[in-house]
CSV table of C-alpha atoms and ligand atoms in Angstrom, one decimal:
chain,number,residue,atom,x,y,z
A,29,MET,CA,-35.1,-77.4,-62.9
A,30,GLY,CA,-33.3,-74.7,-64.9
A,31,ARG,CA,-31.6,-74.7,-68.3
A,32,ARG,CA,-28.4,-76.3,-66.9
A,33,GLY,CA,-30.6,-79.0,-65.4
A,34,ASP,CA,-32.4,-79.6,-68.6
A,35,ARG,CA,-29.2,-80.0,-70.3
A,36,ARG,CA,-27.8,-82.3,-67.7
A,37,ARG,CA,-31.0,-84.5,-68.1
A,38,LEU,CA,-30.7,-84.6,-71.8
A,39,ARG,CA,-27.1,-85.6,-71.5
A,40,LEU,CA,-28.1,-88.5,-69.3
A,41,ARG,CA,-30.7,-89.4,-71.8
A,42,LEU,CA,-28.0,-89.6,-74.5
A,43,LEU,CA,-25.3,-91.5,-72.4
A,44,LEU,CA,-27.3,-93.7,-70.0
A,45,PRO,CA,-29.9,-96.3,-70.7
A,46,GLY,CA,-32.9,-94.7,-72.2
A,47,GLY,CA,-34.5,-94.0,-75.7
A,48,GLY,CA,-33.3,-91.3,-78.2
A,49,ASP,CA,-33.7,-89.9,-81.6
A,50,HIS,CA,-31.2,-91.1,-84.2
A,51,ARG,CA,-31.1,-90.4,-87.9
A,52,ASP,CA,-31.3,-92.8,-90.9
A,53,HIS,CA,-28.7,-92.7,-93.8
A,54,LEU,CA,-30.7,-89.8,-95.4
A,55,GLY,CA,-30.5,-87.7,-92.1
A,56,HIS,CA,-34.4,-88.2,-91.4
A,57,PRO,CA,-35.2,-88.8,-87.6
A,58,GLU,CA,-35.7,-92.4,-86.7
A,59,ARG,CA,-37.1,-93.3,-83.4
A,60,VAL,CA,-34.8,-96.1,-81.9
A,61,PRO,CA,-36.2,-98.3,-79.0
A,62,ALA,CA,-34.2,-97.9,-75.9
A,63,SER,CA,-33.1,-101.6,-75.9
A,64,ARG,CA,-31.7,-101.4,-79.4
A,65,LEU,CA,-30.0,-98.0,-78.8
A,66,ASN,CA,-28.2,-99.4,-75.7
A,67,ASP,CA,-27.2,-102.5,-77.9
A,68,ARG,CA,-25.7,-100.0,-80.6
A,69,ARG,CA,-23.9,-98.1,-77.8
A,70,ALA,CA,-22.4,-101.4,-76.2
A,71,ALA,CA,-21.4,-102.6,-79.8
A,72,SER,CA,-19.8,-99.3,-80.7
A,73,ALA,CA,-17.7,-99.2,-77.7
A,74,ALA,CA,-16.8,-102.8,-78.1
A,75,HIS,CA,-15.7,-102.1,-81.7
A,76,LEU,CA,-13.8,-99.1,-80.9
A,77,GLN,CA,-11.7,-101.1,-78.1
A,78,ASP,CA,-11.4,-103.9,-80.6
A,79,HIS,CA,-9.9,-101.6,-83.1
A,80,LEU,CA,-7.4,-100.1,-80.6
A,81,ARG,CA,-6.3,-103.5,-79.4
A,82,PRO,CA,-2.7,-104.4,-80.4
A,83,GLY,CA,-2.5,-107.5,-82.5
A,84,ARG,CA,-6.2,-107.4,-83.8
A,85,ARG,CA,-7.0,-109.1,-86.9
A,86,ARG,CA,-9.8,-107.9,-89.0
A,87,PRO,CA,-12.6,-110.6,-89.3
A,88,ARG,CA,-13.2,-111.6,-92.9
A,89,ALA,CA,-16.8,-110.5,-92.8
A,90,ASP,CA,-15.7,-107.1,-92.1
A,91,GLN,CA,-13.6,-106.9,-95.4
A,92,ASP,CA,-16.6,-106.5,-97.7
A,93,HIS,CA,-16.4,-102.9,-98.0
A,94,LEU,CA,-12.8,-102.9,-98.8
A,95,PRO,CA,-11.6,-102.5,-102.3
A,96,ARG,CA,-10.9,-105.9,-104.1
A,97,ARG,CA,-7.2,-105.1,-103.7
A,98,GLY,CA,-7.5,-105.1,-99.9
A,99,ARG,CA,-9.3,-108.5,-99.6
A,100,GLU,CA,-6.6,-110.8,-101.0
A,101,GLY,CA,-5.1,-112.0,-97.6
A,102,SER,CA,-1.5,-111.9,-98.4
A,103,ALA,CA,1.1,-112.1,-95.6
A,104,SER,CA,1.8,-108.5,-95.6
A,105,GLN,CA,-1.8,-107.7,-95.6
A,106,ALA,CA,-2.4,-110.0,-92.7
A,107,ASP,CA,0.4,-108.1,-90.9
A,108,GLU,CA,-1.4,-104.9,-91.8
A,109,ALA,CA,-4.6,-106.1,-90.4
A,110,SER,CA,-3.0,-106.7,-87.1
A,111,GLU,CA,-2.0,-103.2,-86.6
A,112,PRO,CA,-4.1,-100.8,-84.4
A,113,VAL,CA,-6.6,-98.8,-86.7
A,114,LEU,CA,-5.0,-95.4,-86.4
A,115,GLN,CA,-1.5,-96.7,-87.0
A,116,ARG,CA,-2.8,-98.4,-90.2
A,117,VAL,CA,-4.6,-95.4,-91.5
A,118,VAL,CA,-1.6,-93.1,-90.9
A,119,ARG,CA,0.9,-95.7,-92.4
A,120,ARG,CA,-1.2,-95.9,-95.6
A,121,ARG,CA,-1.0,-92.2,-95.9
A,122,ALA,CA,2.6,-91.8,-94.8
A,123,PRO,CA,4.3,-88.7,-96.4
A,124,PRO,CA,6.0,-89.4,-99.6
A,125,ARG,CA,9.8,-89.5,-99.6
A,126,THR,CA,11.7,-86.2,-100.2
A,127,GLU,CA,12.4,-86.7,-104.0
A,128,GLU,CA,8.8,-87.5,-104.4
A,129,ARG,CA,7.7,-84.3,-102.7
A,130,ARG,CA,9.8,-82.4,-105.3
A,131,ALA,CA,7.6,-83.7,-108.0
A,132,PRO,CA,4.1,-83.5,-106.9
A,133,ASP,CA,1.3,-85.4,-108.6
A,134,PRO,CA,-0.7,-83.0,-110.7
A,135,ARG,CA,-3.9,-84.9,-110.0
A,136,GLN,CA,-3.2,-84.5,-106.2
A,137,GLN,CA,-2.5,-80.9,-106.7
A,138,ALA,CA,-5.8,-80.4,-108.4
A,139,ARG,CA,-7.6,-82.1,-105.6
A,140,SER,CA,-5.8,-79.9,-103.0
A,141,ARG,CA,-6.8,-76.8,-104.9
A,142,ALA,CA,-10.4,-78.0,-105.0
A,143,LEU,CA,-10.4,-78.7,-101.3
A,144,LEU,CA,-8.8,-75.3,-100.6
A,145,LEU,CA,-11.0,-73.3,-102.7
A,146,VAL,CA,-14.3,-75.2,-102.3
A,147,ASP,CA,-16.3,-72.1,-101.2
A,148,ALA,CA,-14.5,-69.8,-103.7
A,149,VAL,CA,-14.9,-72.2,-106.6
A,150,LYS,CA,-18.7,-72.6,-105.9
A,151,VAL,CA,-19.3,-68.9,-105.7
A,152,GLN,CA,-17.2,-68.0,-108.7
A,153,ALA,CA,-18.9,-70.9,-110.7
A,154,ALA,CA,-22.5,-69.4,-109.7
A,155,LEU,CA,-21.4,-66.0,-110.5
A,156,ALA,CA,-20.1,-67.1,-113.9
A,157,ALA,CA,-23.2,-69.0,-114.7
A,158,LEU,CA,-25.2,-65.9,-113.9
A,159,GLY,CA,-23.1,-64.1,-116.6
A,160,GLN,CA,-21.3,-61.9,-114.0
A,161,PRO,CA,-17.9,-60.2,-114.5
A,162,LYS,CA,-14.8,-61.3,-112.5
A,163,PHE,CA,-14.8,-58.6,-110.1
A,164,ARG,CA,-18.0,-59.7,-108.7
A,165,TRP,CA,-16.2,-62.4,-106.9
A,166,ASP,CA,-13.9,-59.8,-105.2
A,167,GLN,CA,-17.1,-57.9,-104.1
A,168,VAL,CA,-18.5,-61.2,-102.6
A,169,ARG,CA,-15.1,-62.0,-100.9
A,170,GLN,CA,-14.6,-58.7,-99.3
A,171,ALA,CA,-18.2,-58.7,-97.9
A,172,VAL,CA,-17.9,-62.2,-96.6
A,173,PHE,CA,-14.5,-62.2,-95.2
A,174,GLY,CA,-13.9,-58.4,-94.5
A,175,LYS,CA,-17.2,-57.5,-93.2
A,176,SER,CA,-18.6,-60.7,-92.0
A,177,VAL,CA,-22.0,-60.3,-93.6
A,178,SER,CA,-24.4,-63.0,-92.9
A,179,SER,CA,-26.4,-63.1,-96.1
A,180,TYR,CA,-26.0,-62.0,-99.8
A,181,ASP,CA,-28.9,-59.5,-99.2
A,182,GLU,CA,-26.2,-57.4,-97.2
A,183,ILE,CA,-24.0,-57.2,-100.1
A,184,LEU,CA,-25.5,-54.0,-101.5
A,185,VAL,CA,-22.8,-53.5,-104.3
A,186,LEU,CA,-24.3,-56.6,-106.0
A,187,PRO,CA,-27.4,-56.1,-108.3
A,188,ALA,CA,-30.5,-57.1,-106.6
A,189,GLU,CA,-31.3,-60.0,-109.0
A,190,ILE,CA,-27.7,-61.4,-108.4
A,191,ARG,CA,-28.2,-61.4,-104.7
A,192,ARG,CA,-31.6,-63.1,-105.0
A,193,ALA,CA,-30.1,-65.7,-107.3
A,194,LEU,CA,-27.0,-66.4,-105.0
A,195,SER,CA,-29.3,-66.7,-102.0
A,196,GLU,CA,-31.5,-69.1,-103.7
A,197,GLN,CA,-28.6,-71.2,-105.0
A,198,LEU,CA,-25.9,-71.2,-102.6
A,199,PRO,CA,-25.9,-71.0,-98.8
A,200,LEU,CA,-23.4,-68.7,-97.4
A,201,LEU,CA,-22.5,-71.2,-94.7
A,202,SER,CA,-22.3,-74.9,-94.8
A,203,VAL,CA,-23.4,-75.0,-91.2
A,204,LYS,CA,-26.6,-73.8,-89.5
A,205,GLU,CA,-27.1,-72.6,-86.0
A,206,ARG,CA,-29.2,-74.9,-84.0
A,207,ARG,CA,-28.5,-73.2,-80.6
A,208,VAL,CA,-26.1,-70.9,-78.8
A,209,ASP,CA,-25.5,-70.9,-75.0
A,210,VAL,CA,-23.7,-68.0,-73.4
A,211,SER,CA,-21.8,-68.3,-70.2
A,212,GLY,CA,-22.7,-66.1,-67.1
A,213,ASP,CA,-19.8,-63.9,-67.5
A,214,GLY,CA,-20.4,-63.5,-71.3
A,215,ARG,CA,-16.9,-64.6,-72.0
A,216,ALA,CA,-17.7,-68.0,-73.5
A,217,HIS,CA,-20.2,-68.8,-76.1
A,218,LYS,CA,-20.9,-72.5,-77.3
A,219,ALA,CA,-22.8,-73.2,-80.5
A,220,LEU,CA,-24.4,-76.3,-81.6
A,221,LEU,CA,-24.4,-76.4,-85.5
A,222,ASN,CA,-26.3,-78.6,-87.9
A,223,LEU,CA,-24.5,-80.0,-90.8
A,224,HIS,CA,-26.1,-80.8,-94.1
A,225,ASP,CA,-26.6,-84.6,-93.4
A,226,GLY,CA,-28.3,-84.0,-90.1
A,227,ARG,CA,-25.2,-84.6,-87.9
A,228,VAL,CA,-24.4,-82.0,-85.3
A,229,VAL,CA,-21.1,-80.4,-84.2
A,230,GLU,CA,-20.1,-78.1,-81.3
A,231,THR,CA,-17.8,-75.0,-81.4
A,232,VAL,CA,-17.0,-72.5,-78.8
A,233,LEU,CA,-16.1,-68.8,-78.9
A,234,LEU,CA,-13.9,-67.5,-76.0
A,235,ARG,CA,-13.0,-64.1,-74.9
A,236,PRO,CA,-9.8,-64.8,-72.7
A,237,SER,CA,-9.0,-60.9,-72.4
A,238,GLU,CA,-11.0,-57.8,-73.1
A,239,THR,CA,-10.0,-57.4,-76.8
A,240,ARG,CA,-8.9,-60.9,-77.9
A,241,TRP,CA,-11.4,-63.5,-79.1
A,242,THR,CA,-10.5,-67.1,-79.8
A,243,THR,CA,-12.5,-69.8,-81.3
A,244,CYS,CA,-12.1,-73.6,-80.5
A,245,ILE,CA,-13.2,-75.5,-83.6
A,246,SER,CA,-14.0,-79.2,-84.3
A,247,SER,CA,-12.4,-81.3,-86.9
A,248,GLN,CA,-14.8,-84.4,-86.5
A,249,VAL,CA,-18.3,-85.3,-85.3
A,250,GLY,CA,-17.2,-87.4,-82.3
A,251,CYS,CA,-13.8,-88.8,-82.0
A,252,ALA,CA,-12.2,-92.4,-82.1
A,253,VAL,CA,-9.4,-91.7,-79.8
A,254,ALA,CA,-11.6,-92.1,-76.8
A,255,CYS,CA,-9.8,-90.4,-74.0
A,256,THR,CA,-11.4,-91.7,-70.9
A,257,PHE,CA,-11.9,-88.1,-69.3
A,258,CYS,CA,-13.4,-86.4,-72.5
A,259,ALA,CA,-17.0,-86.1,-73.3
A,260,THR,CA,-16.4,-86.1,-77.0
A,261,GLY,CA,-14.5,-89.5,-76.7
A,262,LEU,CA,-17.8,-91.0,-75.2
A,263,MET,CA,-19.6,-90.5,-78.5
A,264,GLY,CA,-17.2,-92.5,-80.6
A,265,LEU,CA,-16.4,-91.3,-84.3
A,266,THR,CA,-19.3,-90.5,-86.7
A,267,ARG,CA,-17.3,-88.8,-89.4
A,268,SER,CA,-14.8,-86.3,-90.3
A,269,LEU,CA,-15.7,-82.7,-91.3
A,270,THR,CA,-15.0,-81.3,-94.7
A,271,PRO,CA,-12.6,-78.2,-95.0
A,272,GLU,CA,-15.6,-76.2,-95.6
A,273,GLU,CA,-17.3,-77.3,-92.5
A,274,ILE,CA,-14.2,-76.8,-90.4
A,275,THR,CA,-13.5,-73.0,-91.6
A,276,ASP,CA,-17.2,-72.2,-91.7
A,277,GLN,CA,-17.2,-72.6,-87.9
A,278,VAL,CA,-14.8,-69.5,-87.9
A,279,LEU,CA,-17.0,-67.6,-90.3
A,280,PHE,CA,-20.1,-68.5,-88.2
A,281,TRP,CA,-18.6,-66.9,-85.2
A,282,ARG,CA,-17.5,-63.7,-87.1
A,283,GLN,CA,-21.0,-63.4,-88.5
A,284,TYR,CA,-22.4,-64.0,-84.8
A,285,MET,CA,-20.0,-61.3,-83.5
A,286,ALA,CA,-21.1,-58.7,-86.2
A,287,LYS,CA,-24.8,-59.5,-85.5
A,288,LYS,CA,-24.5,-59.2,-81.8
A,289,GLY,CA,-22.1,-56.2,-82.0
A,290,LEU,CA,-19.5,-57.9,-79.9
A,291,PRO,CA,-16.3,-55.5,-80.0
A,292,GLY,CA,-12.9,-56.8,-81.0
A,293,ARG,CA,-11.9,-59.2,-83.7
A,294,LEU,CA,-11.8,-62.9,-83.9
A,295,ASP,CA,-8.3,-63.8,-85.2
A,296,ASN,CA,-7.2,-66.7,-82.9
A,297,VAL,CA,-8.2,-70.3,-83.8
A,298,VAL,CA,-7.4,-73.6,-81.9
A,299,TYR,CA,-8.2,-77.0,-83.3
A,300,MET,CA,-9.1,-78.3,-79.9
A,301,GLY,CA,-12.9,-79.0,-80.2
A,302,MET,CA,-14.4,-82.5,-81.2
A,303,GLY,CA,-12.1,-84.7,-82.9
A,304,GLU,CA,-8.5,-85.7,-83.6
A,305,PRO,CA,-7.2,-83.3,-86.2
A,306,PHE,CA,-4.5,-85.4,-87.5
A,307,ALA,CA,-6.9,-88.3,-88.1
A,308,CYS,CA,-8.3,-86.2,-90.9
A,309,TYR,CA,-5.1,-84.5,-92.0
A,310,GLU,CA,-6.1,-83.7,-95.5
A,311,GLN,CA,-9.2,-81.8,-94.4
A,312,VAL,CA,-7.5,-80.1,-91.6
A,313,SER,CA,-4.6,-79.2,-94.0
A,314,ALA,CA,-6.9,-77.6,-96.6
A,315,SER,CA,-8.8,-75.8,-93.8
A,316,LEU,CA,-5.5,-74.3,-92.5
A,317,LYS,CA,-4.7,-73.0,-96.1
A,318,THR,CA,-8.0,-71.3,-96.2
A,319,LEU,CA,-7.6,-69.8,-92.8
A,320,LEU,CA,-4.1,-68.6,-93.7
A,321,ASP,CA,-5.0,-67.2,-97.1
A,322,TYR,CA,-4.8,-63.5,-97.0
A,323,LYS,CA,-7.5,-63.0,-99.6
A,324,LEU,CA,-9.9,-65.1,-97.4
A,325,PHE,CA,-9.6,-65.3,-93.7
A,326,GLY,CA,-6.2,-63.8,-93.5
A,327,ILE,CA,-5.5,-65.3,-90.0
A,328,GLY,CA,-1.7,-65.2,-88.9
A,329,ALA,CA,0.0,-68.7,-88.6
A,330,ARG,CA,1.0,-67.8,-85.2
A,331,HIS,CA,-2.6,-67.1,-84.1
A,332,ILE,CA,-3.6,-70.7,-85.0
A,333,SER,CA,-2.9,-73.9,-82.8
A,334,VAL,CA,-3.5,-77.5,-83.8
A,335,SER,CA,-3.9,-80.0,-80.9
A,336,THR,CA,-3.1,-83.7,-81.3
A,337,SER,CA,-3.3,-86.6,-79.1
A,338,GLY,CA,-0.1,-87.8,-80.7
A,339,VAL,CA,-0.5,-89.2,-84.1
A,340,ALA,CA,3.3,-89.4,-84.3
A,341,PRO,CA,3.8,-89.9,-88.1
A,342,ARG,CA,1.7,-86.7,-88.8
A,343,ILE,CA,3.8,-84.5,-86.5
A,344,ALA,CA,6.9,-84.2,-88.7
A,345,LEU,CA,4.7,-83.7,-91.8
A,346,PHE,CA,2.8,-81.1,-90.0
A,347,GLY,CA,5.9,-79.3,-89.2
A,348,ARG,CA,7.0,-79.3,-92.8
A,349,ASP,CA,3.6,-78.2,-94.2
A,350,PHE,CA,2.9,-75.6,-91.5
A,351,PRO,CA,6.0,-74.5,-89.7
A,352,GLN,CA,4.7,-71.4,-88.4
A,353,VAL,CA,1.3,-72.8,-87.1
A,354,ASN,CA,1.4,-73.8,-83.3
A,355,LEU,CA,1.4,-77.4,-82.3
A,356,ALA,CA,-0.1,-78.6,-79.1
A,357,ILE,CA,0.2,-82.1,-77.8
A,358,SER,CA,-2.6,-83.6,-75.6
A,359,LEU,CA,-0.2,-85.5,-73.3
A,360,HIS,CA,-2.1,-86.0,-69.9
A,361,ALA,CA,0.5,-88.6,-68.7
A,362,ALA,CA,4.2,-89.5,-69.1
A,363,THR,CA,4.4,-93.1,-68.5
A,364,ASP,CA,3.1,-95.4,-71.1
A,365,GLU,CA,0.9,-97.4,-68.6
A,366,LEU,CA,-0.9,-94.5,-67.3
A,367,ARG,CA,-1.1,-92.8,-70.8
A,368,THR,CA,-2.5,-96.0,-72.4
A,369,ARG,CA,-5.2,-96.0,-69.8
A,370,LEU,CA,-6.2,-92.3,-70.3
A,371,VAL,CA,-5.4,-91.9,-74.0
A,372,PRO,CA,-5.9,-95.3,-75.5
A,373,MET,CA,-4.1,-94.3,-78.7
A,374,ASN,CA,-1.0,-94.5,-76.8
A,375,LYS,CA,-0.9,-98.1,-77.7
A,376,ALA,CA,-0.4,-97.2,-81.3
A,377,PHE,CA,2.1,-94.4,-80.8
A,378,ASN,CA,3.6,-94.6,-77.3
A,379,LEU,CA,5.7,-92.0,-75.6
A,380,GLU,CA,8.9,-93.0,-77.2
A,381,ALA,CA,7.5,-92.7,-80.8
A,382,LEU,CA,5.9,-89.4,-79.7
A,383,ALA,CA,9.2,-88.1,-78.3
A,384,GLN,CA,11.0,-89.1,-81.7
A,385,ALA,CA,8.4,-87.3,-83.7
A,386,LEU,CA,8.7,-84.2,-81.6
A,387,LYS,CA,12.5,-84.2,-81.8
A,388,GLU,CA,12.2,-84.3,-85.7
A,389,TYR,CA,9.6,-81.4,-85.5
A,390,ILE,CA,11.9,-79.3,-83.4
A,391,GLY,CA,14.9,-80.2,-85.7
A,392,SER,CA,12.9,-78.8,-88.8
A,393,THR,CA,11.0,-75.9,-87.2
A,394,ASN,CA,12.7,-74.8,-84.0
A,395,ARG,CA,9.3,-73.8,-82.8
A,396,LYS,CA,7.8,-74.0,-79.2
A,397,ILE,CA,5.5,-76.9,-78.5
A,398,PHE,CA,2.6,-76.7,-76.1
A,399,PHE,CA,1.7,-79.7,-74.0
A,400,GLU,CA,-1.9,-79.9,-72.6
A,401,TYR,CA,-2.1,-81.9,-69.3
A,402,VAL,CA,-5.4,-82.3,-67.8
A,403,LEU,CA,-5.1,-82.9,-64.0
A,404,LEU,CA,-7.0,-85.8,-62.6
A,405,LYS,CA,-7.3,-86.1,-58.9
A,406,GLY,CA,-5.2,-88.9,-57.6
A,407,GLU,CA,-4.5,-90.3,-61.1
A,408,ASN,CA,-1.9,-88.2,-62.9
A,409,ASP,CA,-1.4,-85.3,-60.3
A,410,ARG,CA,0.9,-86.9,-57.8
A,411,PRO,CA,4.5,-85.9,-57.2
A,412,GLU,CA,5.8,-88.9,-59.0
A,413,ASP,CA,3.7,-88.0,-62.1
A,414,ALA,CA,5.3,-84.5,-62.1
A,415,GLY,CA,8.7,-86.2,-61.9
A,416,ALA,CA,8.0,-88.6,-64.7
A,417,LEU,CA,6.9,-85.5,-66.8
A,418,VAL,CA,10.0,-83.7,-66.3
A,419,LYS,CA,12.0,-86.7,-67.1
A,420,TRP,CA,10.2,-87.4,-70.4
A,421,LEU,CA,10.3,-83.7,-71.5
A,422,ASP,CA,14.1,-83.9,-70.8
A,423,GLY,CA,14.3,-86.4,-73.6
A,424,VAL,CA,12.2,-84.2,-76.1
A,425,GLY,CA,14.1,-81.1,-76.7
A,426,PRO,CA,15.6,-77.8,-75.2
A,427,LYS,CA,13.7,-76.6,-72.2
A,428,GLU,CA,12.8,-73.2,-73.6
A,429,LEU,CA,10.9,-74.8,-76.5
A,430,LEU,CA,8.6,-76.8,-74.2
A,431,HIS,CA,5.7,-75.3,-72.4
A,432,VAL,CA,3.1,-77.2,-70.3
A,433,ASN,CA,-0.6,-76.0,-70.0
A,434,LEU,CA,-2.1,-77.5,-67.0
A,435,ILE,CA,-5.8,-77.8,-67.1
A,436,VAL,CA,-7.9,-78.5,-64.0
A,437,PHE,CA,-10.4,-81.3,-65.2
A,438,ASN,CA,-13.8,-80.0,-66.2
A,439,GLN,CA,-16.4,-82.4,-64.9
A,440,THR,CA,-17.9,-84.7,-67.4
A,441,ASP,CA,-20.0,-87.8,-67.2
A,442,THR,CA,-17.0,-90.0,-66.4
A,443,PRO,CA,-15.5,-91.2,-63.0
A,444,HIS,CA,-12.6,-88.8,-63.0
A,445,LYS,CA,-12.5,-86.0,-60.5
A,446,PRO,CA,-10.7,-82.6,-60.8
A,447,THR,CA,-7.5,-81.8,-59.0
A,448,ASP,CA,-7.9,-79.1,-56.3
A,449,GLU,CA,-6.5,-75.6,-57.4
A,450,ASN,CA,-3.9,-75.8,-54.6
A,451,ASP,CA,-2.7,-79.2,-55.7
A,452,ALA,CA,-2.6,-77.8,-59.4
A,453,ARG,CA,-0.3,-75.0,-58.3
A,454,ILE,CA,1.9,-77.6,-56.4
A,455,PHE,CA,2.2,-79.7,-59.6
A,456,GLN,CA,3.2,-76.5,-61.5
A,457,GLN,CA,5.9,-75.6,-59.0
A,458,ARG,CA,7.4,-79.2,-59.6
A,459,LEU,CA,7.6,-78.4,-63.4
A,460,LEU,CA,9.1,-75.0,-62.8
A,461,ALA,CA,11.6,-76.5,-60.5
A,462,GLY,CA,12.5,-78.9,-63.3
A,463,GLY,CA,13.2,-76.0,-65.6
A,464,TYR,CA,9.9,-76.1,-67.7
A,465,LYS,CA,7.4,-73.1,-68.2
A,466,SER,CA,4.0,-74.0,-67.2
A,467,THR,CA,0.7,-72.3,-66.7
A,468,VAL,CA,-2.4,-73.3,-65.1
A,469,ARG,CA,-5.1,-72.5,-67.7
A,470,GLN,CA,-8.1,-70.5,-67.0
A,471,ASN,CA,-11.4,-72.6,-67.6
A,472,LEU,CA,-13.9,-70.4,-69.5
A,473,GLY,CA,-17.2,-71.7,-70.3
A,474,ARG,CA,-17.5,-74.4,-67.5
A,475,ASP,CA,-21.2,-73.3,-66.8
A,476,ILE,CA,-22.3,-74.0,-70.4
A,477,ASP,CA,-20.3,-77.3,-70.7
A,478,GLY,CA,-18.1,-75.5,-73.2
A,479,ALA,CA,-14.8,-75.9,-71.4
A,480,CYS,CA,-11.9,-78.3,-72.5
A,481,GLY,CA,-13.1,-82.0,-72.9
A,482,GLN,CA,-16.8,-81.1,-72.3
A,483,LEU,CA,-17.9,-80.9,-75.8
A,484,VAL,CA,-20.5,-83.5,-76.6
A,485,VAL,CA,-23.6,-83.4,-78.8
A,486,LEU,CA,-26.7,-83.5,-76.9
A,487,GLU,CA,-29.5,-84.8,-79.1
A,488,LYS,CA,-33.0,-84.2,-77.9
A,489,ALA,CA,-34.8,-87.3,-76.6
B,8,SF4,S1,-9.6,-85.4,-75.7
B,8,SF4,FE1,-9.4,-84.9,-78.0
B,8,SF4,S2,-8.5,-86.7,-78.8
B,8,SF4,FE2,-9.2,-87.4,-76.8
B,8,SF4,S3,-11.3,-88.2,-77.1
B,8,SF4,FE3,-11.5,-86.1,-76.7
B,8,SF4,S4,-11.5,-85.0,-78.8
B,8,SF4,FE4,-10.7,-87.0,-79.0
């Protein structure tokens, strides 16, 4: 069996009954017996379903980890406990009212600054501790972000003892390459990256045209949204990434391209890897500021896209915070019944709530919105599905601001099947006839399980 066969076998070891390596709380490998592992998976799936069930009440025993204030059991808290989990999380962090936004909390500002400049602050502090003048930071910055060096040893303008000291004290990246797979046509590269706590995340580098490179980055390890067709959704959520871990995926690929001598420049970023970006808005927001900062990554806002499965309250906030960054919505169905089945978070924020949020977004930005629609054979690719989609889009905004990207399903370990290419074209024609621009997206990286919806961490058994 070849490498692809090996990967498939590893995946089966992960997803189907069998043993596997897990990590303890310190990140050390822990051998878990097959029976216990299966119990954990079943419990995790049941827990997620329970969280997403409307009307769910948190059992008292689960409240032990909450702050005292959250355990008092008032009527309003009981109501809160009955909300679906993502809705609760988002409501707690709802954007402040306009007048509050005019007078920002200085502590919050300091925290945001710390999140934004975490790499820079660490390097500057290390240089200061080494008694170096301030211009040394500019030398490091230009080498790391301008020349994509992979180690301090390559920054020859620094004195040798400073290079050595920085190498010992501070890794240049917060992520470490574990493995990179390259597709047969060389246009898709998928990396498995180790994080400091032993977790693993995937990221993809794509070359859609001769000179353009795009990276698809992750915002979380796993995902709680649990879309039924998505390999990441099968993992459940482990944790969100830090801003540094998010932006370091871009830095990793720039270094990779420099080392491999790949021509062209990486300056397109899409937040469409593992995770729901708006479920960790603060980290994603900080990472966006770093990517946009002309002194650091300097990536143009219109070259960055953030994709959400529809966390409605965050959409308007995103429009206010980043009006020039592209917004994509993972839609996949245009009736609540079907969408709730495919994207369970639709229970928390249904299509009406999503349409309202998008209207507000368009009102404040007048920007185009991209809709991602994975075509699943016999499920959401029928004529009536195209009709429902046109009807729903009619209620969202002007036709010229709405664009539908059709994605032929990339096979994952789920029961769904891909729509035939021909049927995808027919679906596209129905949208065009309804007045909506639509493209059938190229699928790069299928042969390395790096295409849309295929990202999943394969731990060696
Ligand atoms: S498609 Fe996106 S939102 Fe849905 S489970 Fe996968 S990673 Fe999460």
